[in-house]
Short mmCIF file of C-alpha atoms in Angstrom, two decimals:
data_model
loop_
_atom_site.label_atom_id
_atom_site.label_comp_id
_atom_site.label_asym_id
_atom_site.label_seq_id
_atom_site.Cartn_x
_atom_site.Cartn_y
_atom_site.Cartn_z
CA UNK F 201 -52.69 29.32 55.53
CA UNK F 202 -49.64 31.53 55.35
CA UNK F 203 -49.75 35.68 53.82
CA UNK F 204 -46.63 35.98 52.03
CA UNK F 205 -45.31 38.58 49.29
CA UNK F 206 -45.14 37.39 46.26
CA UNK F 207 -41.29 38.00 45.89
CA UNK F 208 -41.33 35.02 48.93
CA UNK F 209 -42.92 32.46 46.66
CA UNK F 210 -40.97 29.36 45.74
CA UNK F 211 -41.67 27.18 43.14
CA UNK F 212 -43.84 24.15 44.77
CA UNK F 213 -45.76 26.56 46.78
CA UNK F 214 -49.42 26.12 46.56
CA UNK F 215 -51.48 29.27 46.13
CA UNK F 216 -54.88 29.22 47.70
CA UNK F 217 -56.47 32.34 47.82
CA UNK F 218 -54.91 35.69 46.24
CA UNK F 219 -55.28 39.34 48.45
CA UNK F 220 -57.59 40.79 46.07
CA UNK F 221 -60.92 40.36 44.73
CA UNK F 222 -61.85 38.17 41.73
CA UNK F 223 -62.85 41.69 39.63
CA UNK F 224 -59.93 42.90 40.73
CA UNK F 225 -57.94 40.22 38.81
CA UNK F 226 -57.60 38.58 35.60
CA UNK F 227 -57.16 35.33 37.03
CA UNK F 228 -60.04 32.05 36.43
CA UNK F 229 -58.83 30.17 39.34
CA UNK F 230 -57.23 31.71 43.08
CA UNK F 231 -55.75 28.23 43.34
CA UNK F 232 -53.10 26.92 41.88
CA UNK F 233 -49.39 25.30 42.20
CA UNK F 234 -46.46 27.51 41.40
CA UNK F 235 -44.98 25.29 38.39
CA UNK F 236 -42.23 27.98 37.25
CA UNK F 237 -40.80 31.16 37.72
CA UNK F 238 -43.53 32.84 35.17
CA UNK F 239 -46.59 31.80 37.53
CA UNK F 240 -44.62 34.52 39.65
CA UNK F 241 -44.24 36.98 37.40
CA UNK F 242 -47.68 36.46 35.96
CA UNK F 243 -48.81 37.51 39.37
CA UNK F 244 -46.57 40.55 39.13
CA UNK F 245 -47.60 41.50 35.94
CA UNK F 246 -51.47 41.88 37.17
CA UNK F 247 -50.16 44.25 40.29
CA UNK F 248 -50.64 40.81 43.17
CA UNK F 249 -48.42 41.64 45.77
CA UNK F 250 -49.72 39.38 48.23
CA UNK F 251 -50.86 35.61 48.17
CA UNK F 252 -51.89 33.06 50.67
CA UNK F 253 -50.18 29.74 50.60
CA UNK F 254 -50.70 26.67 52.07
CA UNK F 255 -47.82 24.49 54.56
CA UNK F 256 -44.84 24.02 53.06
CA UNK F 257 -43.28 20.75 53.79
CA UNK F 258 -40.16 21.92 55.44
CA UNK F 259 -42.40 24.41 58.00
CA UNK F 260 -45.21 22.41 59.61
CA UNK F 261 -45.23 18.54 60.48
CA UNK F 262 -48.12 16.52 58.66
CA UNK F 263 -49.97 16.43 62.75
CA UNK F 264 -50.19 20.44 62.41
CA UNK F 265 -51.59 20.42 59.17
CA UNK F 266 -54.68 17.82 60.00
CA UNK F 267 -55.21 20.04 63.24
CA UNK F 268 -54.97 23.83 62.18
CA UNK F 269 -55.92 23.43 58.74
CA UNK F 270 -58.63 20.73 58.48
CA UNK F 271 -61.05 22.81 56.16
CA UNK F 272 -57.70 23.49 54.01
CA UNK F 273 -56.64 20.51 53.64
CA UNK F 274 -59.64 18.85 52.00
CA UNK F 275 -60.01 21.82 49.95
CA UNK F 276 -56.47 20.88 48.57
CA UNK F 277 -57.16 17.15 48.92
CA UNK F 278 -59.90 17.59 46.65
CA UNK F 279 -57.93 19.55 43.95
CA UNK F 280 -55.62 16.57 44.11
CA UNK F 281 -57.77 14.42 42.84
CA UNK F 282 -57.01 13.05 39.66
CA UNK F 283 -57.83 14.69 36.69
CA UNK F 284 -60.26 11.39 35.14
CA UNK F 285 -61.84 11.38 38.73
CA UNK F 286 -65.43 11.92 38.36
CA UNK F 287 -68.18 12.23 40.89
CA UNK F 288 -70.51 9.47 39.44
CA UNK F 289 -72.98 9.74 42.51
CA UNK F 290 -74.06 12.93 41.31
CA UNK F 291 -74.80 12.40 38.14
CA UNK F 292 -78.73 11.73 37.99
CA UNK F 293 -79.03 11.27 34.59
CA UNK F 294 -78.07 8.42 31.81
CA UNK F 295 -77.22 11.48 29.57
CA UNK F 296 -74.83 12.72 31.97
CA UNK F 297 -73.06 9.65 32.32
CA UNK F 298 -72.59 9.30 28.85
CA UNK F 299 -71.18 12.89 28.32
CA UNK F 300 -68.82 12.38 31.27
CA UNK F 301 -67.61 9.35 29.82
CA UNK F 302 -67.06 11.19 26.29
CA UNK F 303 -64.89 13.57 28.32
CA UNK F 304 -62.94 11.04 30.14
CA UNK F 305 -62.28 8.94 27.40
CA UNK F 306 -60.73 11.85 25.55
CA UNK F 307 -58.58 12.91 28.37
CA UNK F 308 -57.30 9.64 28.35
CA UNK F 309 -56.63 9.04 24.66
CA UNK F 310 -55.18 12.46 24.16
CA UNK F 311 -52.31 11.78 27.45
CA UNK F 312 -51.70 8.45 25.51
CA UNK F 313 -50.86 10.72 21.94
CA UNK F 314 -48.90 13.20 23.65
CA UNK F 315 -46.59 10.87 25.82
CA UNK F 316 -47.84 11.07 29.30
CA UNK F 317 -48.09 7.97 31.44
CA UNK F 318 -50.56 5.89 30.87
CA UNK F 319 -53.43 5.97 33.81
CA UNK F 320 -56.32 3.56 33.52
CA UNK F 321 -58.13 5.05 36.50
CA UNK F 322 -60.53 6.93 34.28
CA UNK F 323 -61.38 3.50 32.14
CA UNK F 324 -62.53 1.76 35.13
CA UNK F 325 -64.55 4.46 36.38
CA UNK F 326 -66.33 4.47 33.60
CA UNK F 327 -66.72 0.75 32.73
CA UNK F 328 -68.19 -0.29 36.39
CA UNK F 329 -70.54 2.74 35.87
CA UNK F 330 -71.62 1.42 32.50
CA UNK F 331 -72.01 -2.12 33.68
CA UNK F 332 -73.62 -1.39 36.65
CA UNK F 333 -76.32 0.65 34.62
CA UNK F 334 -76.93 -1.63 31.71
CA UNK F 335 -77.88 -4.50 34.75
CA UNK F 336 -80.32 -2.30 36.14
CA UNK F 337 -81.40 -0.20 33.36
CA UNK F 338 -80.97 -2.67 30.52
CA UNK F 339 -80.32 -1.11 27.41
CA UNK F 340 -81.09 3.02 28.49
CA UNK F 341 -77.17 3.56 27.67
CA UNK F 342 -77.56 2.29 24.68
CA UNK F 343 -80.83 4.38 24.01
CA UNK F 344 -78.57 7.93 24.74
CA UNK F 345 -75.53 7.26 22.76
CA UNK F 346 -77.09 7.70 19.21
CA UNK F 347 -79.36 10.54 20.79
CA UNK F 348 -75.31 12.38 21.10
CA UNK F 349 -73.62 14.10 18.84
CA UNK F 350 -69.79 15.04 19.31
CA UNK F 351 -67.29 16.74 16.68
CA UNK F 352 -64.92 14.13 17.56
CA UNK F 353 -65.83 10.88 16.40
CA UNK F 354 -62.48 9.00 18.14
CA UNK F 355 -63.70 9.42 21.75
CA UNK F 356 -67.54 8.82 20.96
CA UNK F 357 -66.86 5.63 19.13
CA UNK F 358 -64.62 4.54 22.09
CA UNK F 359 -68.07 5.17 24.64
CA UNK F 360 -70.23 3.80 21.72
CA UNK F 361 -68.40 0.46 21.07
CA UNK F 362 -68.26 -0.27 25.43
CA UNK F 363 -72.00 0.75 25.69
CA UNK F 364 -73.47 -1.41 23.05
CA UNK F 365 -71.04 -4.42 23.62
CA UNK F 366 -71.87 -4.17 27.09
CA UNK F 367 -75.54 -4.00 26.32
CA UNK F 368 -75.56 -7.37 24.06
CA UNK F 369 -73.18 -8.75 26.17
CA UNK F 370 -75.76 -8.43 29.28
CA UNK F 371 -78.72 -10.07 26.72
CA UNK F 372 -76.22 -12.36 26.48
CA UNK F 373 -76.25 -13.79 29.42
CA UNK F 374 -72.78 -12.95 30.28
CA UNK F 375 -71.57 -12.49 33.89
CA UNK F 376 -71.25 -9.05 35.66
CA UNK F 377 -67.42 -9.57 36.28
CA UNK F 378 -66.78 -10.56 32.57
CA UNK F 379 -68.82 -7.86 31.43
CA UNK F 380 -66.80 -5.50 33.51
CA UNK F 381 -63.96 -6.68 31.47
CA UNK F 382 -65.63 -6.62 28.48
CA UNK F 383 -66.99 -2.69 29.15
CA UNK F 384 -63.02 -1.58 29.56
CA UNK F 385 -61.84 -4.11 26.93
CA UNK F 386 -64.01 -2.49 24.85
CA UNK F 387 -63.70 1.20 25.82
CA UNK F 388 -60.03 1.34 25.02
CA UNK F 389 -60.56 -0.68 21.85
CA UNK F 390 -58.84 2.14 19.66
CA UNK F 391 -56.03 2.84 22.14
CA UNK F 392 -53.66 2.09 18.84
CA UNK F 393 -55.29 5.18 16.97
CA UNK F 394 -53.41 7.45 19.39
CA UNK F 395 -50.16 6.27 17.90
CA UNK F 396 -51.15 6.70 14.03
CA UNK F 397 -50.02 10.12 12.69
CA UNK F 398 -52.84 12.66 12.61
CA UNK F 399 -52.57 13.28 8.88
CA UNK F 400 -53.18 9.85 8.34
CA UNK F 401 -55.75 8.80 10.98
CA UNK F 402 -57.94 12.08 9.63
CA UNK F 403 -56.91 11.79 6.22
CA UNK F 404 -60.34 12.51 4.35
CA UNK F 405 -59.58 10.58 0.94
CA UNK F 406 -58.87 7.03 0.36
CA UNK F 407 -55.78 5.71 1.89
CA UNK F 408 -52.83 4.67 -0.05
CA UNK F 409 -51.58 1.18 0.36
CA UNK F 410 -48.65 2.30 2.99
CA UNK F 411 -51.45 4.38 4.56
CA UNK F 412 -53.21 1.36 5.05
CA UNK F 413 -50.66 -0.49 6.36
CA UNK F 414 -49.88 2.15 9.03
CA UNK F 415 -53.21 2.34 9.70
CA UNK F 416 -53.77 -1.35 10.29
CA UNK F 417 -51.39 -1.63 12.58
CA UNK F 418 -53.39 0.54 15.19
CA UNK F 419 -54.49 -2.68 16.44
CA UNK F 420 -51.29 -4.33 17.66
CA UNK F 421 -49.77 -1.14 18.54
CA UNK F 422 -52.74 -0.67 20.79
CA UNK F 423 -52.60 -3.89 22.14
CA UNK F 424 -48.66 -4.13 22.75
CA UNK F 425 -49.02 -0.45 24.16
CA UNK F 426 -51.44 -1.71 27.09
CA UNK F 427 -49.79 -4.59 27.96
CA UNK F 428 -46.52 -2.59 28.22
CA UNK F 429 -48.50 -0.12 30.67
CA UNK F 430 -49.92 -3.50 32.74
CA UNK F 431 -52.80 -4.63 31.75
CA UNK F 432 -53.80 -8.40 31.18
CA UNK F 433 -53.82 -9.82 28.09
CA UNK F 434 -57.55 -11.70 29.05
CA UNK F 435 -58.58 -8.33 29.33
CA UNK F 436 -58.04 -7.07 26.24
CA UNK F 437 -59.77 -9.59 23.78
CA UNK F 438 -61.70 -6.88 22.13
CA UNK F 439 -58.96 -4.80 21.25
CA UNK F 440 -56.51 -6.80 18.97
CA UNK F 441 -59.43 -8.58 17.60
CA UNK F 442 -61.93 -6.13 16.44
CA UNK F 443 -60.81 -6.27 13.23
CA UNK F 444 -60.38 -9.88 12.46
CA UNK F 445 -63.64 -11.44 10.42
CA UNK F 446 -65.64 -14.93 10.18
CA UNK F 447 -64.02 -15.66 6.87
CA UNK F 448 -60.43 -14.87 8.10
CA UNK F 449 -60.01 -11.75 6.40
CA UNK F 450 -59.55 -9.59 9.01
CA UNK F 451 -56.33 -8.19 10.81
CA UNK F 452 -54.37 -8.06 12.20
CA UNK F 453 -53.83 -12.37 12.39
CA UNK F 454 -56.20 -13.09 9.90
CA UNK F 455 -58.54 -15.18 12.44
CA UNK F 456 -61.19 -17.81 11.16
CA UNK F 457 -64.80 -17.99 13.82
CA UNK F 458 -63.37 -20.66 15.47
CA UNK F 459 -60.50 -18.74 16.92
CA UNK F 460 -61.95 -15.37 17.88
CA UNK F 461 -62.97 -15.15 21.10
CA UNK F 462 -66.55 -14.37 21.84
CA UNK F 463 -65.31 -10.74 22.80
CA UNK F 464 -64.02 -10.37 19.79
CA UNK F 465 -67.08 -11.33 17.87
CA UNK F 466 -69.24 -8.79 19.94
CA UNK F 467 -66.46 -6.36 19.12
CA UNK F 468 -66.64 -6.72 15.52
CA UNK F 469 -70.02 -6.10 15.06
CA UNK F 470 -70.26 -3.09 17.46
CA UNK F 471 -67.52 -1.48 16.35
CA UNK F 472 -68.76 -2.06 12.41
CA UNK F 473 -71.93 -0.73 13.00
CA UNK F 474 -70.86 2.23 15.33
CA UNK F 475 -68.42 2.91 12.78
CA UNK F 476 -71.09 2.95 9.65
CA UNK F 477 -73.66 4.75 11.30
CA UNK F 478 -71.65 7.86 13.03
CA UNK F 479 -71.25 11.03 11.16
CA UNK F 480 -67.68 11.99 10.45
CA UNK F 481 -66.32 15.09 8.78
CA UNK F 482 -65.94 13.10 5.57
CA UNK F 483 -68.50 10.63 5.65
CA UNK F 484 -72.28 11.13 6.51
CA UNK F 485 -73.63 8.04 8.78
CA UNK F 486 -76.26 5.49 7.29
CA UNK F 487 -79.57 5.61 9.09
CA UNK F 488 -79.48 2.38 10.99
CA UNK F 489 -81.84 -0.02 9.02
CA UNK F 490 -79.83 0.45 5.96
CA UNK F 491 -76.65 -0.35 8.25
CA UNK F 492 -78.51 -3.43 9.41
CA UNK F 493 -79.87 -4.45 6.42
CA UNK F 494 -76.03 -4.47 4.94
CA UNK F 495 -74.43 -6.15 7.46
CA UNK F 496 -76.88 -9.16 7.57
CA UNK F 497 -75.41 -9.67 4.02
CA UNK F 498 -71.97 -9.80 5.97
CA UNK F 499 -73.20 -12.80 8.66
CA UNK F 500 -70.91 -15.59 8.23
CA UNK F 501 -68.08 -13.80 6.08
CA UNK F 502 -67.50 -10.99 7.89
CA UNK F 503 -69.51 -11.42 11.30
CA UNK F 504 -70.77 -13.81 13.22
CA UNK F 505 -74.67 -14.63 12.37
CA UNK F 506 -76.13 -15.55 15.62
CA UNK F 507 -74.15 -12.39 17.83
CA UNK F 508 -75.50 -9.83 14.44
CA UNK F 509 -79.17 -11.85 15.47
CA UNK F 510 -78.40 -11.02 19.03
CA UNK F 511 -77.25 -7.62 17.97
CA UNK F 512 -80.82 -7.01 16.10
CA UNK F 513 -82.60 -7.59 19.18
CA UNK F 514 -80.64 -5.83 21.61
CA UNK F 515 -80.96 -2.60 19.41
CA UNK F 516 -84.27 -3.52 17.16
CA UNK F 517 -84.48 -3.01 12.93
CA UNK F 518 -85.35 1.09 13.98
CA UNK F 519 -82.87 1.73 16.76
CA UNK F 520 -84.00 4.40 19.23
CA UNK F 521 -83.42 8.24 17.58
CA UNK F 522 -84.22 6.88 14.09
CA UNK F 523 -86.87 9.12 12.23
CA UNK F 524 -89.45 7.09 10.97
CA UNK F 525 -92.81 7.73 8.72
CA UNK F 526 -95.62 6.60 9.74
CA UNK F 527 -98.56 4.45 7.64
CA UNK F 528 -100.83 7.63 8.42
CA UNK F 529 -98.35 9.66 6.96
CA UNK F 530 -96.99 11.06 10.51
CA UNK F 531 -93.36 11.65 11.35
CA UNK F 532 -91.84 10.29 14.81
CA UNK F 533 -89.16 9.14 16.37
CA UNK F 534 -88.36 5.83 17.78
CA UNK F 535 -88.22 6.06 21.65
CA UNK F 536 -87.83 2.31 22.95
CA UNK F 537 -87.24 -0.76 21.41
CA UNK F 538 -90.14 -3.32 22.42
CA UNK F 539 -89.60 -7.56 22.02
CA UNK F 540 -90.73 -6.81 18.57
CA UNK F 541 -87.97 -5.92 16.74
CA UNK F 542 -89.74 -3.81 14.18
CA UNK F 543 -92.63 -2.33 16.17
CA UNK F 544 -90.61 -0.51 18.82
CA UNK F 545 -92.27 2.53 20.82
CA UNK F 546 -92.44 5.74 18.96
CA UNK F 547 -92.75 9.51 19.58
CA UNK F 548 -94.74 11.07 17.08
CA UNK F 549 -94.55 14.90 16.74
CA UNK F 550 -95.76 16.26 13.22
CA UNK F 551 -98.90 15.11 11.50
CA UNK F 552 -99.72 14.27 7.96
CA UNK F 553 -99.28 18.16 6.44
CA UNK F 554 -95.92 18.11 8.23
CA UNK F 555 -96.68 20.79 11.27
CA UNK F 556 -95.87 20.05 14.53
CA UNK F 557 -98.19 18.88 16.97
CA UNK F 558 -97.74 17.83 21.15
CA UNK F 559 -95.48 14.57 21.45
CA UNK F 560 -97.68 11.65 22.04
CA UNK F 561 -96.30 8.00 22.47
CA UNK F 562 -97.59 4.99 20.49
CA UNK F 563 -96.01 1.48 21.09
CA UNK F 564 -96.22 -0.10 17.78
CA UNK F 565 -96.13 -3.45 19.30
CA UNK F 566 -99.85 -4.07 20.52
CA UNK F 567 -102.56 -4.63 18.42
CA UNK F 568 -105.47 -2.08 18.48
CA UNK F 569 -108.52 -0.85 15.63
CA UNK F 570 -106.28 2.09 14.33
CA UNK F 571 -103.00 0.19 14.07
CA UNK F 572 -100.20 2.21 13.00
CA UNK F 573 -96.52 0.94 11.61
CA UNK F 574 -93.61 2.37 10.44
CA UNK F 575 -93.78 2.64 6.70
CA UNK F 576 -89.21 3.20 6.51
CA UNK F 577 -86.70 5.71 7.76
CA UNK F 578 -86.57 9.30 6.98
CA UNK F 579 -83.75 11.06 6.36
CA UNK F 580 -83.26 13.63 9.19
CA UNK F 581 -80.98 16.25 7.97
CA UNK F 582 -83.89 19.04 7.12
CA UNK F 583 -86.45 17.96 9.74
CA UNK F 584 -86.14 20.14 12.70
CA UNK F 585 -86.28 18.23 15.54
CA UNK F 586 -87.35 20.03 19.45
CA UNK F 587 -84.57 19.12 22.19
CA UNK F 588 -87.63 18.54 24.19
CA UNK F 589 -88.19 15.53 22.37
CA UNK F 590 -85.38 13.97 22.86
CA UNK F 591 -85.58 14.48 26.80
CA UNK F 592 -89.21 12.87 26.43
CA UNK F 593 -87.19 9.87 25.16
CA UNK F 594 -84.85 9.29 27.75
CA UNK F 595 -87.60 10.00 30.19
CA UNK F 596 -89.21 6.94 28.59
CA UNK F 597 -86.27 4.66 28.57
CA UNK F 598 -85.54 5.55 32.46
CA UNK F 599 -88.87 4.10 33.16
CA UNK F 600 -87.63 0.83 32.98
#
């Protein structure tokens, strides 16, 4: 580590500590690269006259660096990094994966819409992490995702669609390598939506025919885009045919059953009932047995029956975070799904004069004097609902 003044700085030079105090400065961050000639004269401007910088290339061989500067050089290695690199390991928590994954995901699609090269690093992170946990937590990813709640629908949906594909695909049956590929297939599903114009992708009316049309074509732009940046076109089942249907009324080839791959049958119904069920700023969610109960009318015209049957039991008629009444007139909240797909485990928290009383668990599946079942959905909007309760249900799908 070199003391130089700033009036000695070069663009290239890496800044690693400034010769002041963080109070003395305006500055977030003592470490940073020297991009242009107004990183120096931002340091001027806030009275620096001093910095510390690391090697430069042209003054100390690559041997000198790993000996005198050891400490240093991690440091910097670490900085390095790249910028969808996350620390997985340290993540405890299902709920932290998931909101990691958000970020990522919208680091990536956001490089893609402004130009940048396309780096799939990020997308594989994530999709081993989410395959690894679905085999040996089952369906706890699943169980978070509608417990979140993002402004941005785009990069949720993107998380949303791998999680739950992944999920059915493990109940499935499906291999651990496939459903690797089916995880990142699935993740950058909406790729395509990064090269729609903004005023038409959040366009809050109905789209006009042309709209449409530019709009529909997300799907092979997407899918051209990836290949063009390397990818595999096995890989990528999911993403040009999420939109084509059972009846062949879908896009963007107009595919019959018989020709869409079994990826692209999980994808359609995922990404459907993601879609339908996700608050957006012009569109309030269904709960999720309305959803349900609409889409079985679509089995075998728009979706495929038996992966919607598969679907049903994966996520159960009262999908975890639904708000249910109670036949004793109690609210709670559906915490696990159970092998019955209407009596999943629930988290009751008010009682019948609507005040709140301490969480207690009842699993709605075993038979007992006082039995208790869920009489329908309730809509949420003017319930308050603790935070703590929501912890107590990913405490109970962790316990798996």
């Amino acid at each position: 580590m070199q003391k130089i003044h700033v009036n000695e700085l070069k663009i290239g030079d890496r800044v690693l500590k400034l010769d002041a105090s963080w109070l003395e400065t305006p500055f977030l961050s003592h470490k940073f690269k020297i991009k242009d000639i107004s990183d120096i004269n931002k340091l001027k401007k806030h009275g620096i006259e001093y910095v510390f910088i690391g090697p430069r290339n042209d003054e100390v061989s690559i041997k000198e660096v790993i000996e005198e500067n050891k400490d240093l050089l991690e440091n910097v290695q670490y900085e390095e990094l790249p910028k969808h690199y996350i620390d997985f390991q340290s993540l405890t928590k299902a709920s932290e994966i998931y909101e990691e994954s958000v970020k990522i995901i919208r680091s990536v699609m956001e490089d893609i819409r402004s130009g940048k090269l396309f780096d799939d690093t990020g997308v594989r992170i994530i999709a081993d992490k989410i395959t690894e946990l679905t085999v040996k937590k089952g369906d706890l990813l699943s169980s978070v995702a509608k417990l979140k709640s993002y402004d941005d629908y785009t990069f949720q949906h993107c998380v949303n669609v791998s999680v739950f594909a992944t999920s059915l695909g493990k109940l499935m049956n499906i291999p651990i390598k496939e459903l690797n590929m089916l995880s990142a297939s699935a993740l950058l599903h909406d790729v395509g939506k990064m090269l729609v114009p903004k005023e038409i992708l959040n366009k809050p009316g109905k789209l006009t025919d042309e709209e449409f049309k530019i709009m529909k074509n997300h799907v092979p732009a997407g899918y051209d885009y990836l290949i063009k940046n390397g990818l595999d076109p096995s890989e990528l089942k999911i993403v040009i045919e999420h939109h084509e249907r059972y009846d062949g009324s879908g896009y963007p080839y107009g595919l019959k059953d018989p020709d869409i791959s079994l990826f692209g049958k999980i994808g359609a119904v995922v990404d459907i009932y993601d879609a339908i069920t996700s608050d957006r700023v012009y569109h309030k969610g269904m709960e999720p047995p309305s959803a349900l109960k609409m889409m079985f009318k679509w089995t075998d015209s728009h979706i495929n029956k038996k992966i919607f049957e598969f679907f049903i039991i994966h996520i159960g008629i009262y999908p975890v975070g639904t708000l249910v009444l109670l036949n004793t007139n109690e609210l709670a909240i559906v915490a696990k799904i159970t092998d019955n797909p209407t009596s999943p485990i629930v988290a009751v928290f008010k009682n019948p004069k609507g005040e709140d009383i301490p969480v207690y668990t009842v699993d709605l599946s075993k038979k007992s004097v006082l039995s208790k079942k869920i009489i329908g959905p309730v809509n949420p909007e003017k319930i308050n609902i603790d935070k703590e309760i929501y912890d107590i249900i990913e405490r109970i799908n962790e316990q798996n």
